[in-house]
């Protein structure tokens, strides 16, 4: 039988997993609007989305080092904070290079830290 704190952690980690999967897979919905707004090609914007997926896996070992230093809970909170900051910055971009920095790198690092380690913490 799960304790109430374990149920809360389980529910929150499942929400993190659902939100980060949705975040990485829904970029194509906004692709045409972003292309019109930023006056960029679909290939360049697609590269920003691909780089996000790459960074999620690339930053995994760095996230593990952070877990060893500050623990799982703080690492997941840090990842969630970075993801939120990256998405807020992504909503305010004026050029393509800003999208690469905010969406691909900041959000990618945050998702990597929160996503990968919420699954481990749940187990």
Short mmCIF file of N, CA, C and O in Angstrom, two decimals:
data_model
loop_
_atom_site.label_atom_id
_atom_site.label_comp_id
_atom_site.label_asym_id
_atom_site.label_seq_id
_atom_site.Cartn_x
_atom_site.Cartn_y
_atom_site.Cartn_z
N UNK A 1 0.84 -1.18 0.00
CA UNK A 1 0.00 0.00 0.00
C UNK A 1 0.89 1.25 0.00
O UNK A 1 1.85 1.33 0.74
N UNK A 2 0.55 2.19 -0.85
CA UNK A 2 1.34 3.42 -0.94
C UNK A 2 0.92 4.40 0.14
O UNK A 2 -0.26 4.55 0.45
N UNK A 3 1.90 5.06 0.72
CA UNK A 3 1.63 6.13 1.66
C UNK A 3 1.13 7.36 0.91
O UNK A 3 1.30 7.46 -0.31
N UNK A 4 0.54 8.30 1.61
CA UNK A 4 -0.02 9.46 0.91
C UNK A 4 1.07 10.30 0.25
O UNK A 4 0.86 10.82 -0.84
N UNK A 5 2.25 10.43 0.86
CA UNK A 5 3.32 11.20 0.23
C UNK A 5 3.84 10.49 -1.02
O UNK A 5 4.20 11.14 -2.00
N UNK A 6 3.84 9.17 -1.00
CA UNK A 6 4.26 8.42 -2.19
C UNK A 6 3.26 8.58 -3.32
O UNK A 6 3.63 8.65 -4.49
N UNK A 7 1.99 8.66 -2.99
CA UNK A 7 0.96 8.87 -4.02
C UNK A 7 1.11 10.25 -4.66
O UNK A 7 0.97 10.39 -5.87
N UNK A 8 1.41 11.24 -3.85
CA UNK A 8 1.60 12.59 -4.37
C UNK A 8 2.81 12.63 -5.30
O UNK A 8 2.75 13.19 -6.40
N UNK A 9 3.90 12.03 -4.89
CA UNK A 9 5.11 11.99 -5.72
C UNK A 9 4.84 11.24 -7.02
O UNK A 9 5.26 11.68 -8.09
N UNK A 10 4.13 10.15 -6.94
CA UNK A 10 3.79 9.38 -8.13
C UNK A 10 2.94 10.21 -9.09
O UNK A 10 3.21 10.26 -10.30
N UNK A 11 1.93 10.88 -8.58
CA UNK A 11 1.06 11.70 -9.44
C UNK A 11 1.83 12.85 -10.07
O UNK A 11 1.66 13.14 -11.25
N UNK A 12 2.66 13.51 -9.29
CA UNK A 12 3.43 14.63 -9.83
C UNK A 12 4.45 14.19 -10.86
O UNK A 12 4.66 14.86 -11.87
N UNK A 13 5.10 13.07 -10.63
CA UNK A 13 6.09 12.60 -11.61
C UNK A 13 5.42 12.17 -12.91
O UNK A 13 5.95 12.40 -13.99
N UNK A 14 4.23 11.59 -12.82
CA UNK A 14 3.50 11.24 -14.04
C UNK A 14 3.09 12.50 -14.79
O UNK A 14 3.17 12.55 -16.02
N UNK A 15 2.70 13.54 -14.07
CA UNK A 15 2.36 14.81 -14.73
C UNK A 15 3.57 15.42 -15.41
O UNK A 15 3.47 15.96 -16.51
N UNK A 16 4.73 15.34 -14.78
CA UNK A 16 5.95 15.85 -15.41
C UNK A 16 6.23 15.09 -16.70
O UNK A 16 6.54 15.68 -17.74
N UNK A 17 6.09 13.78 -16.66
CA UNK A 17 6.34 12.97 -17.86
C UNK A 17 5.36 13.31 -18.97
O UNK A 17 5.75 13.43 -20.14
N UNK A 18 4.09 13.48 -18.64
CA UNK A 18 3.08 13.80 -19.65
C UNK A 18 3.33 15.19 -20.24
O UNK A 18 3.30 15.37 -21.47
N UNK A 19 3.61 16.16 -19.40
CA UNK A 19 3.83 17.52 -19.89
C UNK A 19 5.08 17.63 -20.75
O UNK A 19 5.08 18.33 -21.77
N UNK A 20 6.15 16.98 -20.36
CA UNK A 20 7.37 17.09 -21.15
C UNK A 20 7.25 16.33 -22.47
O UNK A 20 7.80 16.79 -23.48
N UNK A 21 6.55 15.22 -22.49
CA UNK A 21 6.31 14.55 -23.77
C UNK A 21 5.47 15.43 -24.69
O UNK A 21 5.75 15.56 -25.88
N UNK A 22 4.45 16.05 -24.14
CA UNK A 22 3.62 16.95 -24.94
C UNK A 22 4.39 18.15 -25.44
O UNK A 22 4.22 18.60 -26.57
N UNK A 23 5.26 18.66 -24.59
CA UNK A 23 6.06 19.82 -24.95
C UNK A 23 6.97 19.52 -26.14
O UNK A 23 7.07 20.32 -27.07
N UNK A 24 7.62 18.40 -26.12
CA UNK A 24 8.56 18.09 -27.19
C UNK A 24 7.86 17.67 -28.48
O UNK A 24 8.43 17.84 -29.56
N UNK A 25 6.65 17.16 -28.38
CA UNK A 25 5.98 16.65 -29.58
C UNK A 25 5.02 17.64 -30.23
O UNK A 25 4.60 17.42 -31.35
N UNK A 26 4.66 18.73 -29.55
CA UNK A 26 3.67 19.66 -30.11
C UNK A 26 4.29 20.84 -30.83
O UNK A 26 3.57 21.73 -31.26
N UNK A 27 5.58 20.88 -31.00
CA UNK A 27 6.23 22.04 -31.63
C UNK A 27 5.75 22.23 -33.07
O UNK A 27 5.63 23.35 -33.54
N UNK A 28 5.44 21.16 -33.75
CA UNK A 28 4.98 21.26 -35.13
C UNK A 28 3.66 21.97 -35.29
O UNK A 28 3.35 22.51 -36.36
N UNK A 29 2.85 22.01 -34.25
CA UNK A 29 1.57 22.71 -34.30
C UNK A 29 1.79 24.20 -34.53
O UNK A 29 1.03 24.86 -35.23
N UNK A 30 2.84 24.74 -33.93
CA UNK A 30 3.12 26.18 -34.01
C UNK A 30 4.13 26.54 -35.09
O UNK A 30 4.52 27.70 -35.19
N UNK A 31 4.54 25.58 -35.88
CA UNK A 31 5.63 25.79 -36.83
C UNK A 31 5.31 26.85 -37.88
O UNK A 31 6.11 27.76 -38.13
N UNK A 32 4.13 26.78 -38.48
CA UNK A 32 3.78 27.76 -39.52
C UNK A 32 3.63 29.16 -38.95
O UNK A 32 4.05 30.14 -39.57
N UNK A 33 3.03 29.28 -37.77
CA UNK A 33 2.90 30.59 -37.14
C UNK A 33 4.26 31.18 -36.78
O UNK A 33 4.49 32.38 -36.96
N UNK A 34 5.15 30.33 -36.27
CA UNK A 34 6.51 30.81 -35.96
C UNK A 34 7.25 31.23 -37.22
O UNK A 34 7.98 32.21 -37.21
N UNK A 35 7.07 30.48 -38.29
CA UNK A 35 7.75 30.83 -39.54
C UNK A 35 7.27 32.19 -40.05
O UNK A 35 8.08 32.99 -40.52
N UNK A 36 5.98 32.46 -39.94
CA UNK A 36 5.46 33.77 -40.35
C UNK A 36 5.96 34.88 -39.44
O UNK A 36 6.33 35.96 -39.90
N UNK A 37 5.96 34.62 -38.16
CA UNK A 37 6.36 35.64 -37.18
C UNK A 37 7.84 35.97 -37.25
O UNK A 37 8.24 37.14 -37.19
N UNK A 38 8.67 34.96 -37.39
CA UNK A 38 10.13 35.15 -37.37
C UNK A 38 10.73 35.31 -38.75
O UNK A 38 11.94 35.51 -38.88
N UNK A 39 9.92 35.18 -39.80
CA UNK A 39 10.39 35.27 -41.18
C UNK A 39 11.54 34.29 -41.42
O UNK A 39 12.60 34.66 -41.92
N UNK A 40 11.31 33.05 -41.02
CA UNK A 40 12.33 32.00 -41.16
C UNK A 40 11.71 30.81 -41.87
O UNK A 40 10.49 30.65 -41.94
N UNK A 41 12.57 29.96 -42.40
CA UNK A 41 12.12 28.77 -43.08
C UNK A 41 11.71 27.67 -42.12
O UNK A 41 12.12 27.66 -40.95
N UNK A 42 10.91 26.75 -42.63
CA UNK A 42 10.46 25.63 -41.79
C UNK A 42 11.61 24.72 -41.40
O UNK A 42 11.60 24.14 -40.32
N UNK A 43 12.62 24.63 -42.25
CA UNK A 43 13.78 23.78 -41.93
C UNK A 43 14.58 24.31 -40.75
O UNK A 43 15.03 23.54 -39.90
N UNK A 44 14.74 25.61 -40.69
CA UNK A 44 15.49 26.21 -39.58
C UNK A 44 14.72 26.02 -38.28
O UNK A 44 15.29 25.66 -37.24
N UNK A 45 13.42 26.24 -38.32
CA UNK A 45 12.61 26.06 -37.11
C UNK A 45 12.51 24.59 -36.72
O UNK A 45 12.48 24.26 -35.53
N UNK A 46 12.49 23.73 -37.70
CA UNK A 46 12.52 22.29 -37.41
C UNK A 46 13.82 21.88 -36.76
O UNK A 46 13.86 20.98 -35.92
N UNK A 47 14.90 22.56 -37.15
CA UNK A 47 16.19 22.28 -36.52
C UNK A 47 16.18 22.66 -35.04
O UNK A 47 16.80 21.98 -34.22
N UNK A 48 15.48 23.73 -34.69
CA UNK A 48 15.37 24.12 -33.29
C UNK A 48 14.64 23.04 -32.49
O UNK A 48 15.03 22.71 -31.38
N UNK A 49 13.60 22.47 -33.07
CA UNK A 49 12.88 21.39 -32.40
C UNK A 49 13.72 20.12 -32.30
O UNK A 49 13.71 19.44 -31.28
N UNK A 50 14.45 19.82 -33.35
CA UNK A 50 15.32 18.65 -33.32
C UNK A 50 16.44 18.80 -32.31
O UNK A 50 16.83 17.85 -31.64
N UNK A 51 16.96 20.01 -32.20
CA UNK A 51 18.01 20.28 -31.23
C UNK A 51 17.48 20.15 -29.80
O UNK A 51 18.20 19.73 -28.90
N UNK A 52 16.20 20.49 -29.59
CA UNK A 52 15.58 20.28 -28.28
C UNK A 52 15.60 18.80 -27.94
O UNK A 52 16.01 18.42 -26.84
N UNK A 53 15.18 17.96 -28.87
CA UNK A 53 15.17 16.51 -28.62
C UNK A 53 16.58 15.98 -28.39
O UNK A 53 16.79 15.10 -27.55
N UNK A 54 17.54 16.52 -29.12
CA UNK A 54 18.93 16.10 -28.94
C UNK A 54 19.44 16.50 -27.56
O UNK A 54 20.10 15.72 -26.87
N UNK A 55 19.14 17.72 -27.15
CA UNK A 55 19.64 18.21 -25.87
C UNK A 55 19.02 17.49 -24.69
O UNK A 55 19.65 17.37 -23.64
N UNK A 56 17.79 17.03 -24.85
CA UNK A 56 17.17 16.26 -23.77
C UNK A 56 18.02 15.03 -23.45
O UNK A 56 18.24 14.69 -22.28
N UNK A 57 18.50 14.37 -24.46
CA UNK A 57 19.34 13.19 -24.25
C UNK A 57 20.80 13.55 -23.96
O UNK A 57 21.47 12.86 -23.22
N UNK A 58 21.26 14.63 -24.53
CA UNK A 58 22.66 15.03 -24.36
C UNK A 58 22.96 15.49 -22.94
O UNK A 58 24.03 15.21 -22.40
N UNK A 59 22.02 16.18 -22.31
CA UNK A 59 22.25 16.72 -20.98
C UNK A 59 21.93 15.74 -19.86
O UNK A 59 22.02 16.10 -18.69
N UNK A 60 21.56 14.52 -20.18
CA UNK A 60 21.25 13.52 -19.16
C UNK A 60 22.38 13.28 -18.17
O UNK A 60 22.15 13.27 -16.95
N UNK A 61 23.62 13.06 -18.63
CA UNK A 61 24.72 12.86 -17.68
C UNK A 61 24.99 14.06 -16.78
O UNK A 61 25.34 13.91 -15.62
N UNK A 62 24.79 15.26 -17.31
CA UNK A 62 24.97 16.45 -16.48
C UNK A 62 23.91 16.49 -15.39
O UNK A 62 24.19 16.83 -14.25
N UNK A 63 22.69 16.11 -15.75
CA UNK A 63 21.63 16.03 -14.76
C UNK A 63 21.93 15.03 -13.66
O UNK A 63 21.61 15.24 -12.50
N UNK A 64 22.59 13.93 -14.02
CA UNK A 64 22.98 12.94 -13.03
C UNK A 64 23.99 13.52 -12.05
O UNK A 64 23.93 13.25 -10.84
N UNK A 65 24.93 14.30 -12.55
CA UNK A 65 25.89 14.96 -11.66
C UNK A 65 25.20 15.93 -10.71
O UNK A 65 25.57 16.04 -9.54
N UNK A 66 24.18 16.61 -11.21
CA UNK A 66 23.43 17.52 -10.36
C UNK A 66 22.67 16.74 -9.28
O UNK A 66 22.61 17.16 -8.13
N UNK A 67 22.12 15.58 -9.65
CA UNK A 67 21.41 14.74 -8.67
C UNK A 67 22.36 14.31 -7.57
O UNK A 67 22.01 14.34 -6.39
N UNK A 68 23.58 13.95 -7.93
CA UNK A 68 24.55 13.52 -6.93
C UNK A 68 24.92 14.66 -5.97
O UNK A 68 25.24 14.42 -4.81
N UNK A 69 24.87 15.89 -6.47
CA UNK A 69 25.23 17.04 -5.63
C UNK A 69 24.08 17.50 -4.74
O UNK A 69 24.28 17.77 -3.55
N UNK A 70 22.87 17.64 -5.31
CA UNK A 70 21.78 18.26 -4.54
C UNK A 70 20.58 17.36 -4.29
O UNK A 70 19.65 17.77 -3.61
N UNK A 71 20.54 16.17 -4.86
CA UNK A 71 19.44 15.24 -4.61
C UNK A 71 18.36 15.31 -5.69
O UNK A 71 18.32 16.22 -6.51
N UNK A 72 17.47 14.30 -5.65
CA UNK A 72 16.44 14.17 -6.68
C UNK A 72 15.41 15.29 -6.64
O UNK A 72 15.06 15.86 -7.67
N UNK A 73 14.88 15.58 -5.48
CA UNK A 73 13.80 16.57 -5.40
C UNK A 73 14.26 17.93 -5.89
O UNK A 73 13.57 18.58 -6.68
N UNK A 74 15.39 18.38 -5.42
CA UNK A 74 15.88 19.69 -5.84
C UNK A 74 16.25 19.72 -7.32
O UNK A 74 16.07 20.73 -8.00
N UNK A 75 16.75 18.60 -7.82
CA UNK A 75 17.09 18.52 -9.24
C UNK A 75 15.83 18.61 -10.09
O UNK A 75 15.81 19.32 -11.10
N UNK A 76 14.78 17.91 -9.70
CA UNK A 76 13.53 17.97 -10.45
C UNK A 76 12.92 19.37 -10.37
O UNK A 76 12.41 19.90 -11.36
N UNK A 77 13.01 20.01 -9.22
CA UNK A 77 12.51 21.39 -9.10
C UNK A 77 13.33 22.33 -9.97
O UNK A 77 12.77 23.22 -10.62
N UNK A 78 14.65 22.15 -10.00
CA UNK A 78 15.51 22.97 -10.85
C UNK A 78 15.16 22.76 -12.32
O UNK A 78 15.05 23.72 -13.09
N UNK A 79 14.96 21.52 -12.72
CA UNK A 79 14.60 21.23 -14.11
C UNK A 79 13.26 21.82 -14.49
O UNK A 79 13.09 22.36 -15.59
N UNK A 80 12.30 21.76 -13.59
CA UNK A 80 10.99 22.34 -13.86
C UNK A 80 11.08 23.86 -13.97
O UNK A 80 10.45 24.47 -14.84
N UNK A 81 11.89 24.47 -13.12
CA UNK A 81 12.08 25.93 -13.18
C UNK A 81 12.76 26.34 -14.49
O UNK A 81 12.33 27.31 -15.14
N UNK A 82 13.79 25.61 -14.88
CA UNK A 82 14.47 25.92 -16.14
C UNK A 82 13.55 25.71 -17.35
O UNK A 82 13.58 26.51 -18.30
N UNK A 83 12.75 24.66 -17.31
CA UNK A 83 11.81 24.42 -18.40
C UNK A 83 10.81 25.57 -18.50
O UNK A 83 10.53 26.07 -19.60
N UNK A 84 10.29 26.00 -17.36
CA UNK A 84 9.33 27.11 -17.35
C UNK A 84 9.97 28.39 -17.87
O UNK A 84 9.37 29.11 -18.69
N UNK A 85 11.18 28.69 -17.42
CA UNK A 85 11.88 29.89 -17.88
C UNK A 85 12.16 29.82 -19.39
O UNK A 85 12.00 30.81 -20.10
N UNK A 86 12.57 28.65 -19.86
CA UNK A 86 12.84 28.49 -21.29
C UNK A 86 11.59 28.67 -22.13
O UNK A 86 11.63 29.30 -23.19
N UNK A 87 10.46 28.17 -21.64
CA UNK A 87 9.22 28.33 -22.40
C UNK A 87 8.72 29.77 -22.39
O UNK A 87 8.21 30.27 -23.39
N UNK A 88 8.88 30.43 -21.25
CA UNK A 88 8.49 31.84 -21.19
C UNK A 88 9.36 32.67 -22.12
O UNK A 88 8.87 33.53 -22.87
N UNK A 89 10.66 32.41 -22.11
CA UNK A 89 11.56 33.12 -23.03
C UNK A 89 11.25 32.78 -24.48
O UNK A 89 11.33 33.64 -25.36
N UNK A 90 10.87 31.54 -24.75
CA UNK A 90 10.54 31.13 -26.12
C UNK A 90 9.29 31.86 -26.63
O UNK A 90 9.16 32.10 -27.83
N UNK A 91 8.39 32.19 -25.74
CA UNK A 91 7.18 32.89 -26.17
C UNK A 91 7.45 34.35 -26.51
O UNK A 91 6.60 35.00 -27.11
N UNK A 92 8.62 34.86 -26.15
CA UNK A 92 8.95 36.26 -26.37
C UNK A 92 10.06 36.48 -27.40
O UNK A 92 10.59 37.58 -27.49
N UNK A 93 10.43 35.48 -28.17
CA UNK A 93 11.56 35.61 -29.08
C UNK A 93 11.23 36.56 -30.23
O UNK A 93 10.08 36.68 -30.66
N UNK A 94 12.26 37.23 -30.71
CA UNK A 94 12.13 38.15 -31.84
C UNK A 94 12.93 37.67 -33.05
O UNK A 94 12.73 38.18 -34.15
N UNK A 95 13.85 36.71 -32.84
CA UNK A 95 14.64 36.19 -33.95
C UNK A 95 14.93 34.71 -33.71
O UNK A 95 14.70 34.18 -32.63
N UNK A 96 15.44 34.08 -34.74
CA UNK A 96 15.64 32.63 -34.70
C UNK A 96 16.71 32.23 -33.69
O UNK A 96 16.57 31.23 -32.99
N UNK A 97 17.79 33.00 -33.57
CA UNK A 97 18.85 32.61 -32.64
C UNK A 97 18.33 32.62 -31.20
O UNK A 97 18.77 31.82 -30.38
N UNK A 98 17.39 33.52 -30.89
CA UNK A 98 16.80 33.52 -29.55
C UNK A 98 15.97 32.26 -29.32
O UNK A 98 15.94 31.74 -28.21
N UNK A 99 15.31 31.79 -30.37
CA UNK A 99 14.54 30.55 -30.25
C UNK A 99 15.47 29.37 -30.00
O UNK A 99 15.16 28.50 -29.18
N UNK A 100 16.61 29.35 -30.67
CA UNK A 100 17.57 28.26 -30.44
C UNK A 100 18.07 28.27 -29.00
O UNK A 100 18.17 27.22 -28.37
N UNK A 101 18.39 29.44 -28.47
CA UNK A 101 18.90 29.53 -27.10
C UNK A 101 17.81 29.15 -26.10
O UNK A 101 18.01 28.30 -25.23
N UNK A 102 16.64 29.77 -26.23
CA UNK A 102 15.60 29.56 -25.22
C UNK A 102 14.94 28.20 -25.34
O UNK A 102 14.80 27.47 -24.35
N UNK A 103 14.51 27.84 -26.53
CA UNK A 103 13.76 26.59 -26.71
C UNK A 103 14.68 25.38 -26.73
O UNK A 103 14.43 24.40 -26.03
N UNK A 104 15.73 25.46 -27.52
CA UNK A 104 16.57 24.27 -27.69
C UNK A 104 17.47 24.01 -26.50
O UNK A 104 17.62 22.87 -26.06
N UNK A 105 18.10 25.05 -25.97
CA UNK A 105 19.09 24.82 -24.92
C UNK A 105 18.52 24.95 -23.50
O UNK A 105 18.67 24.03 -22.70
N UNK A 106 17.87 26.06 -23.19
CA UNK A 106 17.37 26.23 -21.82
C UNK A 106 16.24 25.24 -21.53
O UNK A 106 16.27 24.52 -20.53
N UNK A 107 15.26 25.18 -22.42
CA UNK A 107 14.16 24.23 -22.23
C UNK A 107 14.67 22.80 -22.34
O UNK A 107 14.24 21.93 -21.57
N UNK A 108 15.59 22.54 -23.25
CA UNK A 108 16.14 21.19 -23.39
C UNK A 108 16.85 20.72 -22.15
O UNK A 108 16.70 19.57 -21.72
N UNK A 109 17.63 21.60 -21.54
CA UNK A 109 18.32 21.23 -20.31
C UNK A 109 17.32 21.00 -19.17
O UNK A 109 17.43 20.05 -18.41
N UNK A 110 16.33 21.89 -19.06
CA UNK A 110 15.34 21.74 -18.01
C UNK A 110 14.51 20.47 -18.15
O UNK A 110 14.28 19.75 -17.18
N UNK A 111 14.09 20.18 -19.37
CA UNK A 111 13.31 18.95 -19.60
C UNK A 111 14.17 17.72 -19.33
O UNK A 111 13.70 16.76 -18.73
N UNK A 112 15.41 17.78 -19.73
CA UNK A 112 16.30 16.64 -19.49
C UNK A 112 16.43 16.34 -18.01
O UNK A 112 16.32 15.19 -17.59
N UNK A 113 16.65 17.37 -17.22
CA UNK A 113 16.85 17.18 -15.79
C UNK A 113 15.56 16.72 -15.12
O UNK A 113 15.54 15.78 -14.34
N UNK A 114 14.43 17.37 -15.45
CA UNK A 114 13.16 17.02 -14.81
C UNK A 114 12.63 15.69 -15.30
O UNK A 114 12.18 14.85 -14.51
N UNK A 115 12.67 15.46 -16.60
CA UNK A 115 12.06 14.28 -17.21
C UNK A 115 12.79 13.00 -16.84
O UNK A 115 12.20 12.05 -16.36
N UNK A 116 14.06 12.99 -17.06
CA UNK A 116 14.83 11.78 -16.83
C UNK A 116 14.82 11.37 -15.36
O UNK A 116 14.70 10.21 -15.03
N UNK A 117 14.94 12.33 -14.47
CA UNK A 117 15.10 11.99 -13.07
C UNK A 117 13.77 11.86 -12.33
O UNK A 117 13.74 11.29 -11.25
N UNK A 118 12.68 12.35 -12.90
CA UNK A 118 11.38 12.10 -12.25
C UNK A 118 11.00 10.64 -12.39
O UNK A 118 10.39 10.07 -11.49
N UNK A 119 11.37 10.03 -13.50
CA UNK A 119 11.11 8.59 -13.66
C UNK A 119 11.93 7.74 -12.71
O UNK A 119 11.45 6.76 -12.17
N UNK A 120 13.16 8.15 -12.47
CA UNK A 120 14.02 7.42 -11.54
C UNK A 120 13.54 7.62 -10.12
O UNK A 120 13.48 6.68 -9.32
N UNK A 121 13.16 8.85 -9.78
CA UNK A 121 12.72 9.16 -8.42
C UNK A 121 11.43 8.41 -8.08
O UNK A 121 11.23 7.97 -6.97
N UNK A 122 10.58 8.24 -9.07
CA UNK A 122 9.31 7.53 -8.88
C UNK A 122 9.56 6.08 -8.52
O UNK A 122 8.85 5.49 -7.73
N UNK A 123 10.58 5.47 -9.11
CA UNK A 123 10.88 4.06 -8.84
C UNK A 123 11.56 3.96 -7.51
O UNK A 123 11.61 3.20 -6.74
#
